């Protein structure tokens, strides 16, 4: 910790730059291994490829991009990593059966289930895609987001005698954050710690942190902070690391009556979400039909210029220039009106570098889920703001980092984490949680939050069954189960433990009664830190007829997949069982904090106690459940 305080901001930022370079090289190499050396079936399983696909309709969208609709088999349920903004490349198999890549890359503009819209670089690319037999599409290495982060870090390091330089010294250096002198705002519908957090946000001149442990109403608090800020300021920027997180906060602001404009396409596809995207608003503008006609005339004029010669060519070229001037004038007019009406601009952190936002600055930037964002990504948005409000919980999921050396070097240390440690006076922690039974809450509260969390009265003692035990640990040690290593992913699997988990789930549902589960919509979450274990559990549930009527009430995912979610009953398979006490991935206690705190009324953990309790955290958890809950030796 001492080294953090001694380092100057420039040394700190330069280290981030070098660590980010390490991560960039590592991810590029991993991507090459995944996509170039692996066969097509393996790429499909890894979620980086669709094959075969069929091109459907094509058209120019409101941003004047040529897009083509791509479909895969509607029965294909393979999980994938395709999402808005990611680059892709197309391939085909030639007559000799050789895989051939097209010599252009494209960008995803929309994905939903088995349909994808891809923005192409030029009309010739569309012809290549439409004429290909046995067409496939796969993710292309995304160097753009890295270039954007490198550029942001460079801009912050080079900033002198301006607002960005001042923010750099406040956030990372020795300058003390200042506060405005304003009277406190009473918000009767919030609890005291939420109200205090909103008031700290309003007073902050440069920075405020809303620390929201699980179930404490972080989003509610942040929405109120944005709403109250907009009573004092005209427009703010709201960002998060992922599209899903941006959608979530944007939807809540829309529900609060705020005019939100979403830059980039939403992940949660419904009319309500699409209605406030920049693209949809652009299309709905009264001047858009005129602009569309002008753009169409421009494309026709370009084709004529290529065909004509002499004076006719020059005349057509002059006409083309006039049309282009008219299009630019209309685009500027529509853009200015849309931004003039919007009170909140919402986008991902990397998305804040979108050319639509070029030259725009904001009085306040709100960064939600800031603990999951790389520091460099945060700086992209901070370069556009006069002050910044971070919201998140650095005791939950960290940023996803591929390079172990970079993570160890400090790339996983986020900006919200640094500020919380160095400038504790900027932090407001939310202290009342509305999710968990008191017995589920107590251990994470003590281990991660210095015992400051309290359960709201309405949740503190609720149960599904009378005289039920909210926390249980099924110790598998006597069964002598053992973990297996899966070569393809270097993940871990423990099949007998997965089978036991499914058995315990069935027994618990039978105790409640299926009719009651269905009637009251009691829901269940099955979690494992290991993806291969999750996949195996999914197969067990899918092929067990008992669970068929309950399909919509059972979610099976990794810890990362459960971030931000909650369920009535959570079952966790910890997988690790070996004589050496190796727990690998489970050493990241932030993930376990997320896993435990998803449960509202019942938490069931399955794990080999002798393996796990060699670690202080799991030893303390095991002992806590022994005192407050129930240990079941199988």
PDB file of N, CA, C and O in Angstrom, residues 208-244:
ATOM      1  N   UNK A 208     -16.455  11.571  -6.454  1.00  0.00           N
ATOM      2  CA  UNK A 208     -17.189  10.909  -5.376  1.00  0.00           C
ATOM      3  C   UNK A 208     -17.274   9.428  -5.718  1.00  0.00           C
ATOM      4  O   UNK A 208     -17.264   9.052  -6.896  1.00  0.00           O
ATOM      5  N   UNK A 209     -17.330   8.585  -4.672  1.00  0.00           N
ATOM      6  CA  UNK A 209     -17.432   7.140  -4.859  1.00  0.00           C
ATOM      7  C   UNK A 209     -18.653   6.633  -4.095  1.00  0.00           C
ATOM      8  O   UNK A 209     -18.787   6.885  -2.893  1.00  0.00           O
ATOM      9  N   UNK A 210     -19.542   5.928  -4.802  1.00  0.00           N
ATOM     10  CA  UNK A 210     -20.672   5.249  -4.155  1.00  0.00           C
ATOM     11  C   UNK A 210     -20.311   3.773  -4.081  1.00  0.00           C
ATOM     12  O   UNK A 210     -20.294   3.082  -5.097  1.00  0.00           O
ATOM     13  N   UNK A 211     -19.979   3.319  -2.877  1.00  0.00           N
ATOM     14  CA  UNK A 211     -19.585   1.917  -2.681  1.00  0.00           C
ATOM     15  C   UNK A 211     -20.842   1.113  -2.340  1.00  0.00           C
ATOM     16  O   UNK A 211     -21.431   1.297  -1.278  1.00  0.00           O
ATOM     17  N   UNK A 212     -21.239   0.240  -3.276  1.00  0.00           N
ATOM     18  CA  UNK A 212     -22.494  -0.497  -3.101  1.00  0.00           C
ATOM     19  C   UNK A 212     -22.300  -1.989  -2.964  1.00  0.00           C
ATOM     20  O   UNK A 212     -22.258  -2.711  -3.960  1.00  0.00           O
ATOM     21  N   UNK A 213     -22.183  -2.509  -1.721  1.00  0.00           N
ATOM     22  CA  UNK A 213     -22.131  -3.960  -1.516  1.00  0.00           C
ATOM     23  C   UNK A 213     -23.401  -4.638  -2.043  1.00  0.00           C
ATOM     24  O   UNK A 213     -24.390  -3.957  -2.346  1.00  0.00           O
ATOM     25  N   UNK A 214     -23.401  -5.969  -2.147  1.00  0.00           N
ATOM     26  CA  UNK A 214     -24.544  -6.684  -2.737  1.00  0.00           C
ATOM     27  C   UNK A 214     -25.880  -6.348  -2.077  1.00  0.00           C
ATOM     28  O   UNK A 214     -25.992  -6.346  -0.852  1.00  0.00           O
ATOM     29  N   UNK A 215     -26.882  -6.063  -2.917  1.00  0.00           N
ATOM     30  CA  UNK A 215     -28.246  -5.887  -2.431  1.00  0.00           C
ATOM     31  C   UNK A 215     -28.542  -4.575  -1.733  1.00  0.00           C
ATOM     32  O   UNK A 215     -29.599  -4.416  -1.134  1.00  0.00           O
ATOM     33  N   UNK A 216     -27.603  -3.606  -1.809  1.00  0.00           N
ATOM     34  CA  UNK A 216     -27.781  -2.363  -1.042  1.00  0.00           C
ATOM     35  C   UNK A 216     -28.467  -1.256  -1.840  1.00  0.00           C
ATOM     36  O   UNK A 216     -28.566  -0.127  -1.369  1.00  0.00           O
ATOM     37  N   UNK A 217     -28.910  -1.553  -3.047  1.00  0.00           N
ATOM     38  CA  UNK A 217     -29.621  -0.539  -3.839  1.00  0.00           C
ATOM     39  C   UNK A 217     -28.705   0.469  -4.487  1.00  0.00           C
ATOM     40  O   UNK A 217     -29.023   1.660  -4.547  1.00  0.00           O
ATOM     41  N   UNK A 218     -27.566  -0.018  -5.001  1.00  0.00           N
ATOM     42  CA  UNK A 218     -26.604   0.881  -5.661  1.00  0.00           C
ATOM     43  C   UNK A 218     -27.237   1.577  -6.865  1.00  0.00           C
ATOM     44  O   UNK A 218     -27.095   2.784  -7.039  1.00  0.00           O
ATOM     45  N   UNK A 219     -27.966   0.791  -7.683  1.00  0.00           N
ATOM     46  CA  UNK A 219     -28.575   1.375  -8.893  1.00  0.00           C
ATOM     47  C   UNK A 219     -29.611   2.426  -8.508  1.00  0.00           C
ATOM     48  O   UNK A 219     -29.656   3.512  -9.089  1.00  0.00           O
ATOM     49  N   UNK A 220     -30.443   2.112  -7.517  1.00  0.00           N
ATOM     50  CA  UNK A 220     -31.446   3.072  -7.028  1.00  0.00           C
ATOM     51  C   UNK A 220     -30.774   4.371  -6.607  1.00  0.00           C
ATOM     52  O   UNK A 220     -31.217   5.468  -6.963  1.00  0.00           O
ATOM     53  N   UNK A 221     -29.686   4.243  -5.849  1.00  0.00           N
ATOM     54  CA  UNK A 221     -28.957   5.415  -5.348  1.00  0.00           C
ATOM     55  C   UNK A 221     -28.346   6.204  -6.495  1.00  0.00           C
ATOM     56  O   UNK A 221     -28.418   7.439  -6.533  1.00  0.00           O
ATOM     57  N   UNK A 222     -27.759   5.484  -7.450  1.00  0.00           N
ATOM     58  CA  UNK A 222     -27.109   6.146  -8.581  1.00  0.00           C
ATOM     59  C   UNK A 222     -28.130   6.883  -9.447  1.00  0.00           C
ATOM     60  O   UNK A 222     -27.886   8.007  -9.903  1.00  0.00           O
ATOM     61  N   UNK A 223     -29.295   6.270  -9.664  1.00  0.00           N
ATOM     62  CA  UNK A 223     -30.361   6.918 -10.443  1.00  0.00           C
ATOM     63  C   UNK A 223     -30.784   8.218  -9.762  1.00  0.00           C
ATOM     64  O   UNK A 223     -30.960   9.257 -10.418  1.00  0.00           O
ATOM     65  N   UNK A 224     -30.940   8.188  -8.429  1.00  0.00           N
ATOM     66  CA  UNK A 224     -31.305   9.413  -7.702  1.00  0.00           C
ATOM     67  C   UNK A 224     -30.206  10.464  -7.794  1.00  0.00           C
ATOM     68  O   UNK A 224     -30.480  11.666  -7.919  1.00  0.00           O
ATOM     69  N   UNK A 225     -28.943  10.008  -7.732  1.00  0.00           N
ATOM     70  CA  UNK A 225     -27.806  10.942  -7.838  1.00  0.00           C
ATOM     71  C   UNK A 225     -27.792  11.619  -9.204  1.00  0.00           C
ATOM     72  O   UNK A 225     -27.562  12.832  -9.309  1.00  0.00           O
ATOM     73  N   UNK A 226     -28.078  10.839 -10.255  1.00  0.00           N
ATOM     74  CA  UNK A 226     -28.147  11.405 -11.613  1.00  0.00           C
ATOM     75  C   UNK A 226     -29.315  12.390 -11.696  1.00  0.00           C
ATOM     76  O   UNK A 226     -29.176  13.508 -12.202  1.00  0.00           O
ATOM     77  N   UNK A 227     -30.468  11.973 -11.174  1.00  0.00           N
ATOM     78  CA  UNK A 227     -31.693  12.799 -11.231  1.00  0.00           C
ATOM     79  C   UNK A 227     -31.476  14.138 -10.524  1.00  0.00           C
ATOM     80  O   UNK A 227     -31.827  15.196 -11.049  1.00  0.00           O
ATOM     81  N   UNK A 228     -30.894  14.075  -9.326  1.00  0.00           N
ATOM     82  CA  UNK A 228     -30.660  15.304  -8.557  1.00  0.00           C
ATOM     83  C   UNK A 228     -29.593  16.176  -9.225  1.00  0.00           C
ATOM     84  O   UNK A 228     -29.672  17.407  -9.191  1.00  0.00           O
ATOM     85  N   UNK A 229     -28.591  15.538  -9.827  1.00  0.00           N
ATOM     86  CA  UNK A 229     -27.555  16.300 -10.544  1.00  0.00           C
ATOM     87  C   UNK A 229     -28.176  17.060 -11.711  1.00  0.00           C
ATOM     88  O   UNK A 229     -27.811  18.208 -11.986  1.00  0.00           O
ATOM     89  N   UNK A 230     -29.138  16.415 -12.402  1.00  0.00           N
ATOM     90  CA  UNK A 230     -29.784  17.049 -13.558  1.00  0.00           C
ATOM     91  C   UNK A 230     -30.693  18.216 -13.157  1.00  0.00           C
ATOM     92  O   UNK A 230     -31.117  18.986 -14.023  1.00  0.00           O
ATOM     93  N   UNK A 231     -30.976  18.364 -11.888  1.00  0.00           N
ATOM     94  CA  UNK A 231     -31.710  19.554 -11.423  1.00  0.00           C
ATOM     95  C   UNK A 231     -30.767  20.754 -11.343  1.00  0.00           C
ATOM     96  O   UNK A 231     -31.218  21.893 -11.231  1.00  0.00           O
ATOM     97  N   UNK A 232     -29.467  20.465 -11.393  1.00  0.00           N
ATOM     98  CA  UNK A 232     -28.447  21.515 -11.278  1.00  0.00           C
ATOM     99  C   UNK A 232     -27.611  21.665 -12.549  1.00  0.00           C
ATOM    100  O   UNK A 232     -26.929  22.650 -12.743  1.00  0.00           O
ATOM    101  N   UNK A 233     -27.620  20.610 -13.398  1.00  0.00           N
ATOM    102  CA  UNK A 233     -26.814  20.621 -14.626  1.00  0.00           C
ATOM    103  C   UNK A 233     -27.694  20.201 -15.804  1.00  0.00           C
ATOM    104  O   UNK A 233     -28.686  19.501 -15.627  1.00  0.00           O
ATOM    105  N   UNK A 234     -27.292  20.610 -16.988  1.00  0.00           N
ATOM    106  CA  UNK A 234     -28.137  20.371 -18.163  1.00  0.00           C
ATOM    107  C   UNK A 234     -28.034  18.956 -18.714  1.00  0.00           C
ATOM    108  O   UNK A 234     -29.021  18.361 -19.141  1.00  0.00           O
ATOM    109  N   UNK A 235     -26.812  18.396 -18.703  1.00  0.00           N
ATOM    110  CA  UNK A 235     -26.599  17.096 -19.350  1.00  0.00           C
ATOM    111  C   UNK A 235     -25.428  16.376 -18.689  1.00  0.00           C
ATOM    112  O   UNK A 235     -24.435  17.001 -18.325  1.00  0.00           O
ATOM    113  N   UNK A 236     -25.543  15.048 -18.535  1.00  0.00           N
ATOM    114  CA  UNK A 236     -24.454  14.260 -17.950  1.00  0.00           C
ATOM    115  C   UNK A 236     -24.163  13.043 -18.833  1.00  0.00           C
ATOM    116  O   UNK A 236     -24.996  12.636 -19.645  1.00  0.00           O
ATOM    117  N   UNK A 237     -22.986  12.477 -18.629  1.00  0.00           N
ATOM    118  CA  UNK A 237     -22.566  11.259 -19.331  1.00  0.00           C
ATOM    119  C   UNK A 237     -22.617  10.099 -18.341  1.00  0.00           C
ATOM    120  O   UNK A 237     -22.084  10.211 -17.235  1.00  0.00           O
ATOM    121  N   UNK A 238     -23.276   9.011 -18.711  1.00  0.00           N
ATOM    122  CA  UNK A 238     -23.365   7.824 -17.860  1.00  0.00           C
ATOM    123  C   UNK A 238     -22.737   6.649 -18.608  1.00  0.00           C
ATOM    124  O   UNK A 238     -23.159   6.322 -19.723  1.00  0.00           O
ATOM    125  N   UNK A 239     -21.734   6.033 -17.998  1.00  0.00           N
ATOM    126  CA  UNK A 239     -21.003   4.934 -18.650  1.00  0.00           C
ATOM    127  C   UNK A 239     -20.910   3.719 -17.746  1.00  0.00           C
ATOM    128  O   UNK A 239     -21.110   3.811 -16.536  1.00  0.00           O
ATOM    129  N   UNK A 240     -20.587   2.581 -18.349  1.00  0.00           N
ATOM    130  CA  UNK A 240     -20.244   1.361 -17.619  1.00  0.00           C
ATOM    131  C   UNK A 240     -19.345   0.539 -18.533  1.00  0.00           C
ATOM    132  O   UNK A 240     -19.211   0.834 -19.726  1.00  0.00           O
ATOM    133  N   UNK A 241     -18.730  -0.487 -17.966  1.00  0.00           N
ATOM    134  CA  UNK A 241     -17.814  -1.319 -18.739  1.00  0.00           C
ATOM    135  C   UNK A 241     -18.531  -2.108 -19.838  1.00  0.00           C
ATOM    136  O   UNK A 241     -18.070  -2.182 -20.961  1.00  0.00           O
ATOM    137  N   UNK A 242     -19.687  -2.682 -19.500  1.00  0.00           N
ATOM    138  CA  UNK A 242     -20.367  -3.580 -20.442  1.00  0.00           C
ATOM    139  C   UNK A 242     -21.648  -2.958 -20.970  1.00  0.00           C
ATOM    140  O   UNK A 242     -22.261  -2.097 -20.328  1.00  0.00           O
ATOM    141  N   UNK A 243     -22.068  -3.426 -22.148  1.00  0.00           N
ATOM    142  CA  UNK A 243     -23.339  -2.970 -22.724  1.00  0.00           C
ATOM    143  C   UNK A 243     -24.513  -3.309 -21.808  1.00  0.00           C
ATOM    144  O   UNK A 243     -25.446  -2.526 -21.646  1.00  0.00           O
ATOM    145  N   UNK A 244     -24.452  -4.491 -21.177  1.00  0.00           N
ATOM    146  CA  UNK A 244     -25.542  -4.927 -20.293  1.00  0.00           C
ATOM    147  C   UNK A 244     -25.715  -3.962 -19.122  1.00  0.00           C
ATOM    148  O   UNK A 244     -26.836  -3.581 -18.772  1.00  0.00           O
TER     149      UNK A 244
END
